mmCIF file of C-alpha atoms in Angstrom:
data_model
loop_
_atom_site.group_PDB
_atom_site.id
_atom_site.type_symbol
_atom_site.label_atom_id
_atom_site.label_comp_id
_atom_site.label_asym_id
_atom_site.label_seq_id
_atom_site.Cartn_x
_atom_site.Cartn_y
_atom_site.Cartn_z
ATOM 1 C CA MET A 1 0.000 0.000 0.000
ATOM 2 C CA GLU A 2 2.852 2.331 0.882
ATOM 3 C CA LYS A 3 4.526 1.644 -2.459
ATOM 4 C CA LYS A 4 1.273 2.341 -4.273
ATOM 5 C CA ARG A 5 0.914 5.634 -2.388
ATOM 6 C CA ARG A 6 4.437 6.696 -3.325
ATOM 7 C CA ALA A 7 3.798 5.776 -6.949
ATOM 8 C CA GLU A 8 0.618 7.892 -7.005
ATOM 9 C CA ILE A 9 2.481 10.883 -5.505
ATOM 10 C CA LEU A 10 5.330 10.443 -7.986
ATOM 11 C CA PHE A 11 2.918 10.242 -10.918
ATOM 12 C CA THR A 12 0.993 13.314 -9.716
ATOM 13 C CA GLY A 13 4.237 15.223 -9.248
ATOM 14 C CA MET A 14 5.447 14.307 -12.718
ATOM 15 C CA PHE A 15 2.117 15.342 -14.236
ATOM 16 C CA LEU A 16 2.182 18.705 -12.433
ATOM 17 C CA ALA A 17 5.796 19.238 -13.475
ATOM 18 C CA PHE A 18 4.808 18.489 -17.066
ATOM 19 C CA LEU A 19 2.007 21.059 -16.898
ATOM 20 C CA PHE A 20 4.413 23.580 -15.354
ATOM 21 C CA VAL A 21 6.917 23.082 -18.175
ATOM 22 C CA ILE A 22 4.165 23.569 -20.755
ATOM 23 C CA LEU A 23 2.899 26.731 -19.055
ATOM 24 C CA PHE A 24 6.444 28.079 -18.758
ATOM 25 C CA ALA A 25 7.075 27.436 -22.441
ATOM 26 C CA ILE A 26 3.772 29.014 -23.454
ATOM 27 C CA VAL A 27 4.449 32.179 -21.472
ATOM 28 C CA PHE A 28 8.212 32.702 -21.764
ATOM 29 C CA LEU A 29 9.822 30.858 -24.655
ATOM 30 C CA PRO A 30 10.166 32.614 -28.042
ATOM 31 C CA ARG A 31 8.261 31.174 -30.955
ATOM 32 C CA ASN A 32 8.058 31.262 -34.719
ATOM 33 C CA ASP A 33 4.731 32.151 -36.254
ATOM 34 C CA THR A 34 5.398 30.342 -39.518
ATOM 35 C CA SER A 35 7.242 27.319 -40.825
ATOM 36 C CA TYR A 36 9.541 28.387 -43.654
ATOM 37 C CA PHE A 37 9.881 24.895 -45.104
ATOM 38 C CA GLU A 38 6.235 23.919 -44.777
ATOM 39 C CA ASN A 39 5.153 27.367 -45.990
ATOM 40 C CA ARG A 40 2.338 27.585 -43.447
ATOM 41 C CA ALA A 41 1.368 29.230 -40.183
ATOM 42 C CA LEU A 42 2.266 27.325 -37.028
ATOM 43 C CA ALA A 43 -0.156 26.737 -34.173
ATOM 44 C CA PRO A 44 -0.428 29.817 -31.899
ATOM 45 C CA ARG A 45 0.226 29.708 -28.164
ATOM 46 C CA PRO A 46 -2.649 28.005 -26.297
ATOM 47 C CA THR A 47 -5.164 30.293 -24.639
ATOM 48 C CA LEU A 48 -5.377 29.445 -20.943
ATOM 49 C CA SER A 49 -8.726 30.390 -19.420
ATOM 50 C CA ALA A 50 -11.527 28.825 -17.431
ATOM 51 C CA GLU A 51 -13.558 28.558 -20.612
ATOM 52 C CA THR A 52 -10.858 26.731 -22.617
ATOM 53 C CA ILE A 53 -10.187 24.384 -19.692
ATOM 54 C CA LEU A 54 -13.873 23.530 -19.260
ATOM 55 C CA ASP A 55 -14.638 22.989 -22.946
ATOM 56 C CA GLY A 56 -11.430 20.981 -23.441
ATOM 57 C CA SER A 57 -10.069 23.183 -26.220
ATOM 58 C CA PHE A 58 -6.988 24.147 -24.167
ATOM 59 C CA PHE A 59 -5.651 20.616 -24.243
ATOM 60 C CA GLN A 60 -6.179 20.354 -28.025
ATOM 61 C CA GLN A 61 -4.383 23.693 -28.409
ATOM 62 C CA VAL A 62 -1.521 22.381 -26.266
ATOM 63 C CA ASP A 63 -1.310 19.260 -28.412
ATOM 64 C CA ASP A 64 -1.211 21.316 -31.630
ATOM 65 C CA TRP A 65 1.310 23.763 -30.160
ATOM 66 C CA LEU A 66 3.632 21.016 -28.926
ATOM 67 C CA SER A 67 3.427 19.289 -32.308
ATOM 68 C CA ASP A 68 4.378 22.495 -34.139
ATOM 69 C CA HIS A 69 7.030 23.769 -31.716
ATOM 70 C CA THR A 70 8.779 20.687 -30.392
ATOM 71 C CA GLY A 71 12.564 20.852 -30.250
ATOM 72 C CA GLY A 72 14.387 19.641 -33.358
ATOM 73 C CA ARG A 73 11.127 19.482 -35.279
ATOM 74 C CA ASN A 74 12.670 20.525 -38.598
ATOM 75 C CA TYR A 75 15.362 17.844 -38.315
ATOM 76 C CA LEU A 76 12.739 15.184 -37.635
ATOM 77 C CA LEU A 77 10.572 16.332 -40.541
ATOM 78 C CA LYS A 78 13.580 16.487 -42.837
ATOM 79 C CA ALA A 79 14.562 12.923 -41.934
ATOM 80 C CA ASP A 80 10.987 11.785 -42.522
ATOM 81 C CA THR A 81 10.921 13.555 -45.903
ATOM 82 C CA LEU A 82 14.188 11.920 -46.957
ATOM 83 C CA PHE A 83 12.764 8.519 -46.002
ATOM 84 C CA ARG A 84 9.545 9.145 -47.937
ATOM 85 C CA LEU A 85 11.405 10.351 -51.019
ATOM 86 C CA PHE A 86 13.328 7.085 -51.051
ATOM 87 C CA VAL A 87 10.421 4.758 -50.259
ATOM 88 C CA ASN A 88 7.547 6.514 -52.070
ATOM 89 C CA VAL A 89 9.361 7.726 -55.161
ATOM 90 C CA LYS A 90 12.237 5.282 -55.634
ATOM 91 C CA LEU A 91 10.760 2.024 -54.349
ATOM 92 C CA LEU A 92 6.983 2.318 -54.706
ATOM 93 C CA HIS A 93 6.964 4.733 -57.677
ATOM 94 C CA CYS A 94 4.308 6.791 -55.901
ATOM 95 C CA PRO A 95 5.422 10.394 -56.529
ATOM 96 C CA VAL A 96 3.512 12.179 -53.731
ATOM 97 C CA VAL A 97 5.592 13.411 -50.774
ATOM 98 C CA ASN A 98 4.604 16.261 -48.427
ATOM 99 C CA GLU A 99 1.708 17.323 -50.677
ATOM 100 C CA THR A 100 4.138 17.586 -53.589
ATOM 101 C CA VAL A 101 4.164 15.548 -56.795
ATOM 102 C CA VAL A 102 7.805 14.679 -57.439
ATOM 103 C CA LEU A 103 8.601 14.205 -61.138
ATOM 104 C CA ASP A 104 11.964 13.814 -62.870
ATOM 105 C CA ASP A 105 12.229 17.476 -63.856
ATOM 106 C CA MET A 106 9.659 19.385 -61.788
ATOM 107 C CA LEU A 107 7.739 19.568 -58.522
ATOM 108 C CA LEU A 108 3.971 20.021 -58.778
ATOM 109 C CA PRO A 109 1.302 20.569 -56.131
ATOM 110 C CA PHE A 110 -0.718 17.608 -54.954
ATOM 111 C CA ASN A 111 -4.401 18.452 -55.392
ATOM 112 C CA GLU A 112 -7.006 16.810 -53.201
ATOM 113 C CA TYR A 113 -9.528 14.734 -55.086
ATOM 114 C CA GLU A 114 -12.708 16.746 -55.657
ATOM 115 C CA THR A 115 -16.193 16.432 -57.046
ATOM 116 C CA ILE A 116 -17.082 19.335 -59.318
ATOM 117 C CA ASN A 117 -20.399 21.035 -58.553
ATOM 118 C CA PRO A 118 -21.112 23.359 -61.514
ATOM 119 C CA TYR A 119 -24.017 25.031 -59.732
ATOM 120 C CA ALA A 120 -21.942 25.928 -56.672
ATOM 121 C CA ILE A 121 -19.087 27.143 -58.883
ATOM 122 C CA GLU A 122 -21.448 29.295 -60.926
ATOM 123 C CA ALA A 123 -22.907 30.802 -57.745
ATOM 124 C CA SER A 124 -19.409 31.654 -56.496
ATOM 125 C CA ALA A 125 -18.506 33.068 -59.906
ATOM 126 C CA ARG A 126 -21.523 35.370 -59.869
ATOM 127 C CA GLU A 127 -20.715 36.556 -56.354
ATOM 128 C CA GLN A 128 -17.129 37.189 -57.400
ATOM 129 C CA ALA A 129 -18.259 38.994 -60.557
ATOM 130 C CA LYS A 130 -20.517 41.245 -58.507
ATOM 131 C CA ASN A 131 -17.590 42.179 -56.255
ATOM 132 C CA MET A 132 -15.434 43.004 -59.278
ATOM 133 C CA ASN A 133 -18.233 44.995 -60.851
ATOM 134 C CA ASP A 134 -18.665 47.002 -57.642
ATOM 135 C CA ALA A 135 -14.967 47.905 -57.838
ATOM 136 C CA ARG A 136 -15.328 48.801 -61.510
ATOM 137 C CA GLU A 137 -18.247 51.138 -60.781
ATOM 138 C CA ILE A 138 -16.234 52.962 -58.122
ATOM 139 C CA VAL A 139 -13.299 53.377 -60.487
ATOM 140 C CA GLU A 140 -15.469 54.574 -63.357
ATOM 141 C CA SER A 141 -17.328 57.010 -61.064
ATOM 142 C CA TYR A 142 -14.212 59.219 -60.889
ATOM 143 C CA GLY A 143 -13.180 58.620 -64.523
ATOM 144 C CA GLY A 144 -10.815 55.657 -64.164
ATOM 145 C CA GLU A 145 -10.683 52.298 -65.918
ATOM 146 C CA TYR A 146 -10.835 48.810 -64.395
ATOM 147 C CA LEU A 147 -9.316 45.561 -65.700
ATOM 148 C CA PHE A 148 -9.511 42.029 -64.314
ATOM 149 C CA VAL A 149 -6.607 39.725 -65.235
ATOM 150 C CA ALA A 150 -6.693 35.934 -64.802
ATOM 151 C CA VAL A 151 -3.335 34.129 -64.864
ATOM 152 C CA PRO A 152 -2.505 30.406 -64.894
ATOM 153 C CA CYS A 153 -0.926 28.792 -61.833
ATOM 154 C CA GLN A 154 1.580 25.954 -61.953
ATOM 155 C CA HIS A 155 -0.787 22.986 -62.093
ATOM 156 C CA VAL A 156 -2.510 24.604 -65.089
ATOM 157 C CA TYR A 157 0.723 24.924 -67.096
ATOM 158 C CA TYR A 158 1.638 21.311 -66.429
ATOM 159 C CA ALA A 159 -1.746 19.598 -66.168
ATOM 160 C CA ASP A 160 -0.557 17.082 -68.758
ATOM 161 C CA ARG A 161 2.346 16.005 -66.526
ATOM 162 C CA TYR A 162 0.172 14.587 -63.741
ATOM 163 C CA PRO A 163 -0.214 10.800 -63.601
ATOM 164 C CA ASP A 164 -3.726 9.746 -64.600
ATOM 165 C CA TYR A 165 -4.632 8.728 -61.047
ATOM 166 C CA LEU A 166 -3.911 12.203 -59.594
ATOM 167 C CA ASN A 167 -6.107 15.274 -59.772
ATOM 168 C CA ASN A 168 -4.683 17.997 -62.035
ATOM 169 C CA ARG A 169 -7.734 20.209 -61.364
ATOM 170 C CA SER A 170 -8.499 20.575 -65.072
ATOM 171 C CA ALA A 171 -12.178 19.836 -64.446
ATOM 172 C CA PHE A 172 -12.392 22.613 -61.869
ATOM 173 C CA ILE A 173 -10.450 25.158 -63.962
ATOM 174 C CA GLN A 174 -12.448 24.384 -67.099
ATOM 175 C CA THR A 175 -15.640 25.058 -65.131
ATOM 176 C CA ALA A 176 -14.652 27.954 -62.875
ATOM 177 C CA LYS A 177 -12.732 30.229 -65.240
ATOM 178 C CA PRO A 178 -15.379 30.378 -68.001
ATOM 179 C CA ALA A 179 -18.088 30.817 -65.363
ATOM 180 C CA LEU A 180 -16.356 33.905 -63.963
ATOM 181 C CA MET A 181 -15.372 35.354 -67.339
ATOM 182 C CA ASP A 182 -18.939 34.961 -68.645
ATOM 183 C CA ALA A 183 -20.400 36.557 -65.502
ATOM 184 C CA LEU A 184 -17.966 39.482 -65.782
ATOM 185 C CA ALA A 185 -18.758 39.913 -69.465
ATOM 186 C CA GLU A 186 -22.487 40.104 -68.692
ATOM 187 C CA LEU A 187 -21.760 42.960 -66.262
ATOM 188 C CA GLY A 188 -19.482 44.770 -68.703
ATOM 189 C CA VAL A 189 -16.246 44.279 -66.735
ATOM 190 C CA ASN A 190 -13.134 44.416 -68.902
ATOM 191 C CA THR A 191 -11.153 41.163 -68.637
ATOM 192 C CA LEU A 192 -7.865 39.689 -69.796
ATOM 193 C CA ASP A 193 -7.176 35.940 -69.824
ATOM 194 C CA MET A 194 -3.398 35.499 -69.793
ATOM 195 C CA GLY A 195 -3.714 31.788 -70.487
ATOM 196 C CA GLU A 196 -4.149 32.651 -74.136
ATOM 197 C CA VAL A 197 -0.544 33.922 -74.125
ATOM 198 C CA LEU A 198 1.244 32.114 -71.307
ATOM 199 C CA LEU A 199 0.012 28.629 -72.224
ATOM 200 C CA ARG A 200 1.259 28.807 -75.797
ATOM 201 C CA PRO A 201 3.863 26.082 -76.417
ATOM 202 C CA GLU A 202 6.580 28.636 -77.160
ATOM 203 C CA ASN A 203 5.905 30.495 -73.881
ATOM 204 C CA ARG A 204 4.917 27.808 -71.383
ATOM 205 C CA ASP A 205 8.317 26.579 -70.212
ATOM 206 C CA LEU A 206 9.750 30.107 -70.190
ATOM 207 C CA ALA A 207 6.822 31.515 -68.205
ATOM 208 C CA ALA A 208 6.159 28.705 -65.704
ATOM 209 C CA SER A 209 8.244 27.765 -62.704
ATOM 210 C CA ARG A 210 9.180 24.111 -62.247
ATOM 211 C CA VAL A 211 9.352 24.344 -58.436
ATOM 212 C CA ASP A 212 6.831 27.036 -57.470
ATOM 213 C CA ASN A 213 3.229 28.114 -58.050
ATOM 214 C CA HIS A 214 4.107 31.470 -59.646
ATOM 215 C CA TYR A 215 5.237 32.501 -63.084
ATOM 216 C CA THR A 216 8.822 33.505 -63.842
ATOM 217 C CA ILE A 217 9.875 37.105 -64.437
ATOM 218 C CA TYR A 218 9.411 36.392 -68.149
ATOM 219 C CA GLY A 219 5.838 35.290 -67.515
ATOM 220 C CA ALA A 220 5.315 38.479 -65.508
ATOM 221 C CA TYR A 221 6.764 40.501 -68.409
ATOM 222 C CA LEU A 222 4.348 38.919 -70.894
ATOM 223 C CA THR A 223 1.517 39.756 -68.484
ATOM 224 C CA TYR A 224 2.744 43.355 -68.279
ATOM 225 C CA LEU A 225 2.822 43.578 -72.100
ATOM 226 C CA GLU A 226 -0.779 42.400 -72.403
ATOM 227 C CA ILE A 227 -2.003 44.749 -69.666
ATOM 228 C CA MET A 228 -0.321 47.661 -71.435
ATOM 229 C CA ARG A 229 -1.793 46.558 -74.767
ATOM 230 C CA VAL A 230 -5.297 46.703 -73.290
ATOM 231 C CA ILE A 231 -4.664 50.062 -71.609
ATOM 232 C CA ASN A 232 -3.099 51.647 -74.696
ATOM 233 C CA ALA A 233 -5.935 50.422 -76.916
ATOM 234 C CA GLY A 234 -8.209 52.898 -75.134
ATOM 235 C CA ARG A 235 -5.810 55.866 -75.176
ATOM 236 C CA ASP A 236 -5.297 58.582 -77.767
ATOM 237 C CA THR A 237 -1.652 58.845 -76.690
ATOM 238 C CA PRO A 238 -0.188 55.407 -75.884
ATOM 239 C CA LEU A 239 1.990 55.044 -72.824
ATOM 240 C CA ASP A 240 5.603 53.959 -73.246
ATOM 241 C CA VAL A 241 6.096 50.220 -72.951
ATOM 242 C CA LEU A 242 9.310 48.330 -72.241
ATOM 243 C CA GLU A 243 9.916 46.455 -75.475
ATOM 244 C CA GLU A 244 12.350 43.679 -76.314
ATOM 245 C CA GLY A 245 15.869 45.146 -76.441
ATOM 246 C CA GLU A 246 15.058 47.846 -73.861
ATOM 247 C CA PHE A 247 15.723 45.696 -70.824
ATOM 248 C CA THR A 248 18.018 42.973 -69.545
ATOM 249 C CA ILE A 249 16.914 39.743 -67.874
ATOM 250 C CA SER A 250 19.631 38.499 -65.522
ATOM 251 C CA GLU A 251 19.648 35.089 -63.864
ATOM 252 C CA LEU A 252 20.810 35.179 -60.256
ATOM 253 C CA PRO A 253 23.263 32.493 -59.118
ATOM 254 C CA ASN A 254 21.380 31.856 -55.877
ATOM 255 C CA HIS A 255 19.476 28.648 -55.198
ATOM 256 C CA TYR A 256 15.728 29.204 -55.555
ATOM 257 C CA MET A 257 13.705 27.801 -52.684
ATOM 258 C CA GLY A 258 10.377 27.583 -54.481
ATOM 259 C CA SER A 259 7.325 26.624 -52.449
ATOM 260 C CA ARG A 260 7.585 22.980 -53.586
ATOM 261 C CA THR A 261 11.318 22.863 -52.851
ATOM 262 C CA ARG A 262 10.637 24.144 -49.353
ATOM 263 C CA LYS A 263 7.944 21.530 -48.736
ATOM 264 C CA LEU A 264 10.550 18.879 -49.505
ATOM 265 C CA PHE A 265 13.061 20.526 -47.147
ATOM 266 C CA ASP A 266 15.365 21.222 -50.112
ATOM 267 C CA LEU A 267 16.048 17.502 -50.502
ATOM 268 C CA SER A 268 14.993 17.333 -54.152
ATOM 269 C CA SER A 269 17.570 17.203 -56.945
ATOM 270 C CA ILE A 270 15.413 19.540 -59.055
ATOM 271 C CA HIS A 271 16.789 23.081 -58.984
ATOM 272 C CA GLU A 272 15.898 26.413 -60.530
ATOM 273 C CA ARG A 273 17.224 29.984 -60.584
ATOM 274 C CA LEU A 274 15.342 33.257 -60.293
ATOM 275 C CA SER A 275 15.845 36.137 -62.713
ATOM 276 C CA ILE A 276 15.297 39.877 -62.544
ATOM 277 C CA LEU A 277 14.308 42.274 -65.325
ATOM 278 C CA THR A 278 16.148 45.599 -65.399
ATOM 279 C CA PRO A 279 15.331 48.479 -67.801
ATOM 280 C CA ASN A 280 18.341 49.610 -69.809
ATOM 281 C CA HIS A 281 17.277 53.170 -68.983
ATOM 282 C CA PRO A 282 16.083 53.043 -65.358
ATOM 283 C CA ILE A 283 13.435 55.443 -64.073
ATOM 284 C CA PRO A 284 14.267 57.000 -60.639
ATOM 285 C CA PHE A 285 11.509 56.547 -58.076
ATOM 286 C CA HIS A 286 10.567 56.785 -54.417
ATOM 287 C CA ARG A 287 8.969 53.790 -52.720
ATOM 288 C CA TYR A 288 6.616 54.032 -49.732
ATOM 289 C CA TYR A 289 5.356 51.251 -47.453
ATOM 290 C CA TYR A 290 2.240 52.164 -45.446
ATOM 291 C CA GLY A 291 3.161 55.804 -46.142
ATOM 292 C CA ASP A 292 6.743 55.566 -44.864
ATOM 293 C CA GLU A 293 9.550 55.933 -47.385
ATOM 294 C CA VAL A 294 11.734 52.865 -47.802
ATOM 295 C CA ALA A 295 14.653 51.983 -50.067
ATOM 296 C CA PRO A 296 13.857 52.671 -53.763
ATOM 297 C CA GLU A 297 14.069 49.024 -54.790
ATOM 298 C CA VAL A 298 11.708 46.565 -56.415
ATOM 299 C CA TYR A 299 13.916 43.519 -55.840
ATOM 300 C CA ALA A 300 14.921 42.230 -52.401
ATOM 301 C CA MET A 301 18.403 41.330 -53.595
ATOM 302 C CA PRO A 302 20.451 38.724 -51.694
ATOM 303 C CA PHE A 303 23.548 39.735 -49.772
ATOM 304 C CA SER A 304 25.679 37.006 -51.338
ATOM 305 C CA PRO A 305 25.527 34.432 -54.170
ATOM 306 C CA THR A 306 25.179 31.631 -51.608
ATOM 307 C CA GLU A 307 22.047 33.002 -49.935
ATOM 308 C CA ASN A 308 18.888 31.076 -50.769
ATOM 309 C CA LEU A 309 16.084 32.974 -52.490
ATOM 310 C CA ASP A 310 12.331 32.604 -52.571
ATOM 311 C CA TYR A 311 9.585 34.417 -54.482
ATOM 312 C CA GLY A 312 9.921 37.269 -51.975
ATOM 313 C CA LEU A 313 12.701 38.527 -54.261
ATOM 314 C CA TYR A 314 9.939 40.362 -56.107
ATOM 315 C CA MET A 315 8.815 43.493 -54.226
ATOM 316 C CA GLY A 316 10.017 41.934 -50.953
ATOM 317 C CA GLY A 317 7.148 39.466 -50.793
ATOM 318 C CA ASP A 318 3.484 39.699 -49.863
ATOM 319 C CA TYR A 319 3.907 41.539 -46.553
ATOM 320 C CA MET A 320 6.328 44.165 -47.902
ATOM 321 C CA ASP A 321 3.934 44.595 -50.806
ATOM 322 C CA ALA A 322 0.781 44.786 -48.693
ATOM 323 C CA ALA A 323 0.517 48.574 -49.083
ATOM 324 C CA THR A 324 3.071 50.007 -51.489
ATOM 325 C CA LEU A 325 3.382 53.189 -53.505
ATOM 326 C CA ILE A 326 6.053 53.755 -56.136
ATOM 327 C CA ASP A 327 6.238 57.382 -57.243
ATOM 328 C CA THR A 328 8.327 58.163 -60.324
ATOM 329 C CA GLU A 329 7.438 61.873 -59.965
ATOM 330 C CA ARG A 330 6.277 62.131 -63.572
ATOM 331 C CA ALA A 331 3.037 63.996 -63.026
ATOM 332 C CA ARG A 332 2.242 64.032 -66.742
ATOM 333 C CA LEU A 333 1.687 60.272 -66.662
ATOM 334 C CA PRO A 334 -1.391 58.512 -65.283
ATOM 335 C CA SER A 335 -1.352 56.323 -62.180
ATOM 336 C CA VAL A 336 -2.013 52.612 -61.917
ATOM 337 C CA MET A 337 -3.128 50.486 -59.008
ATOM 338 C CA ILE A 338 -2.603 46.720 -58.852
ATOM 339 C CA TYR A 339 -4.294 44.551 -56.272
ATOM 340 C CA GLY A 340 -4.507 40.822 -55.820
ATOM 341 C CA ASP A 341 -2.510 37.949 -54.395
ATOM 342 C CA SER A 342 1.204 37.227 -54.786
ATOM 343 C CA PHE A 343 0.941 36.978 -58.578
ATOM 344 C CA THR A 344 0.962 40.785 -58.633
ATOM 345 C CA ASN A 345 4.467 41.035 -57.135
ATOM 346 C CA ALA A 346 6.603 40.221 -60.160
ATOM 347 C CA VAL A 347 4.419 42.325 -62.492
ATOM 348 C CA GLU A 348 4.829 45.345 -60.211
ATOM 349 C CA CYS A 349 8.615 45.094 -60.612
ATOM 350 C CA ILE A 350 8.067 46.064 -64.257
ATOM 351 C CA ILE A 351 4.833 48.013 -64.696
ATOM 352 C CA TYR A 352 5.819 51.053 -62.588
ATOM 353 C CA TRP A 353 8.175 52.016 -65.459
ATOM 354 C CA SER A 354 5.180 53.045 -67.604
ATOM 355 C CA PHE A 355 3.323 55.184 -65.039
ATOM 356 C CA GLY A 356 3.711 58.245 -62.868
ATOM 357 C CA LYS A 357 2.593 56.394 -59.734
ATOM 358 C CA MET A 358 1.959 52.752 -58.977
ATOM 359 C CA PHE A 359 -0.208 51.772 -56.006
ATOM 360 C CA SER A 360 -0.347 48.201 -54.766
ATOM 361 C CA ILE A 361 -2.335 46.478 -52.033
ATOM 362 C CA ASP A 362 -2.846 42.862 -51.031
ATOM 363 C CA LEU A 363 -6.050 42.613 -49.016
ATOM 364 C CA ARG A 364 -4.927 39.396 -47.356
ATOM 365 C CA HIS A 365 -2.501 41.510 -45.331
ATOM 366 C CA TYR A 366 -3.764 45.097 -45.657
ATOM 367 C CA ALA A 367 -6.627 46.157 -43.385
ATOM 368 C CA ASP A 368 -6.228 49.917 -42.893
ATOM 369 C CA MET A 369 -8.900 50.703 -45.485
ATOM 370 C CA THR A 370 -11.489 48.794 -47.460
ATOM 371 C CA LEU A 371 -11.014 48.576 -51.205
ATOM 372 C CA ARG A 372 -13.760 51.174 -51.647
ATOM 373 C CA GLU A 373 -12.039 53.590 -49.250
ATOM 374 C CA TYR A 374 -8.659 53.076 -50.901
ATOM 375 C CA LEU A 375 -10.021 53.683 -54.402
ATOM 376 C CA GLU A 376 -11.999 56.748 -53.366
ATOM 377 C CA GLU A 377 -9.041 58.301 -51.551
ATOM 378 C CA PHE A 378 -6.292 57.751 -54.143
ATOM 379 C CA GLN A 379 -8.396 57.529 -57.337
ATOM 380 C CA PRO A 380 -5.843 55.739 -59.537
ATOM 381 C CA ASP A 381 -6.447 56.187 -63.251
ATOM 382 C CA TYR A 382 -6.128 52.485 -63.999
ATOM 383 C CA VAL A 383 -6.990 49.665 -61.594
ATOM 384 C CA VAL A 384 -5.817 46.143 -62.352
ATOM 385 C CA CYS A 385 -6.858 43.082 -60.338
ATOM 386 C CA ILE A 386 -4.696 39.983 -60.896
ATOM 387 C CA ARG A 387 -5.772 36.562 -59.672
ATOM 388 C CA ASP A 388 -4.693 33.052 -60.584
ATOM 389 C CA TYR A 389 -7.022 30.453 -62.083
ATOM 390 C CA ALA A 390 -7.308 28.476 -58.854
ATOM 391 C CA GLN A 391 -8.614 31.541 -56.996
ATOM 392 C CA VAL A 392 -10.843 33.197 -59.591
ATOM 393 C CA THR A 393 -14.068 32.101 -57.892
ATOM 394 C CA ASN A 394 -12.821 32.591 -54.328
ATOM 395 C CA PRO A 395 -14.776 35.653 -53.076
ATOM 396 C CA THR A 396 -12.509 36.451 -50.125
ATOM 397 C CA PHE A 397 -9.925 39.170 -49.503
ATOM 398 C CA ASN A 398 -8.766 40.264 -52.990
ATOM 399 C CA GLY A 399 -11.938 38.862 -54.467
ATOM 400 C CA GLY A 400 -14.238 39.961 -51.673
ATOM 401 C CA SER A 401 -16.663 42.788 -51.138
ATOM 402 C CA VAL A 402 -15.324 46.303 -51.723
ATOM 403 C CA ASP A 403 -16.562 47.149 -48.226
ATOM 404 C CA SER A 404 -14.884 44.296 -46.328
ATOM 405 C CA HIS A 405 -11.585 44.734 -44.521
ATOM 406 C CA GLY A 406 -8.546 42.664 -45.411
ATOM 407 C CA GLY A 407 -6.552 40.337 -43.216
ATOM 408 C CA GLY A 408 -4.180 42.879 -41.689
ATOM 409 C CA ALA A 409 -0.394 42.924 -41.853
#
């Protein structure tokens, strides 16, 4: 009996010590909010309160937090990834590892299997079209012009490279994109489908990344050209456009950690380089972030050739591009505003060259003003919304109501 009593006390003491360690870690230890390699947000610190204790959610939060923040987690995940690459890909010839489809020459996203509901997609497309039309009406009310641009994402470029038993999302794309474009056309919203250019055989491999969801700087340049073609078609005096021979595309020596590469903890043998586009005759400019002047740069250049790069090279990434103004101080030229998700970043590195001012917001991270408030305050002459095919019917943030607030930086 005495031994049993001592065992109970020891167990209780160990349990209390365990809880104390958890509470100490939650309160005092530093934490990362995101996982660079997994490209996702990590579980936040658990919320300790009487309510979370009583409803049991505190213990689930602790479990999630410990799973995401345990010591040596990246090393364990990297070892697991290496094992899966060997077993899944080499032995079993099953190319899916860490939600990535591993092929001989590229890394594609794994898409969950889905059942296409045309009626639900059409309903979302009409809601999205209404939101775009509301933005167009605001822009036209002060004399501006609005343009919606749809761009392919990686699994669209390489839909033919997926094994037959995996979902390449062609059924969804072939339903969603026409549904939105038709709904926008009915409302009179000006649209541009970049797939007609970027998916051409002569452009596809130059425009698409083999290790990331985004287009290359060349794909962004082709998008810029088409946007300027549409804008200039409605002008008596065309704006200057960077043509072939007026710029230099330079490949950087740094290793590109595309989103797929990161998901595989850089253990894949498939590598790619990022490039930048530089005008032969640069235009001086001032750059502002949330109204504060920052370095006049559109590329977040690495400090050395050995530093790894990600898509944040362009405009400094989504957060540094959440509320940006580039002012070339050429008052004779009109202004342009670009909003949308990360596909806007690389285009912005080029398009400012043709305008007096370039405004940019990403409503996933910008919450100071609604889209309506931003448009009414700054009244840009041209407003361009860029979204990728996978998001065209997603009526949130950059596709949401003009009166809803964004996610906040």
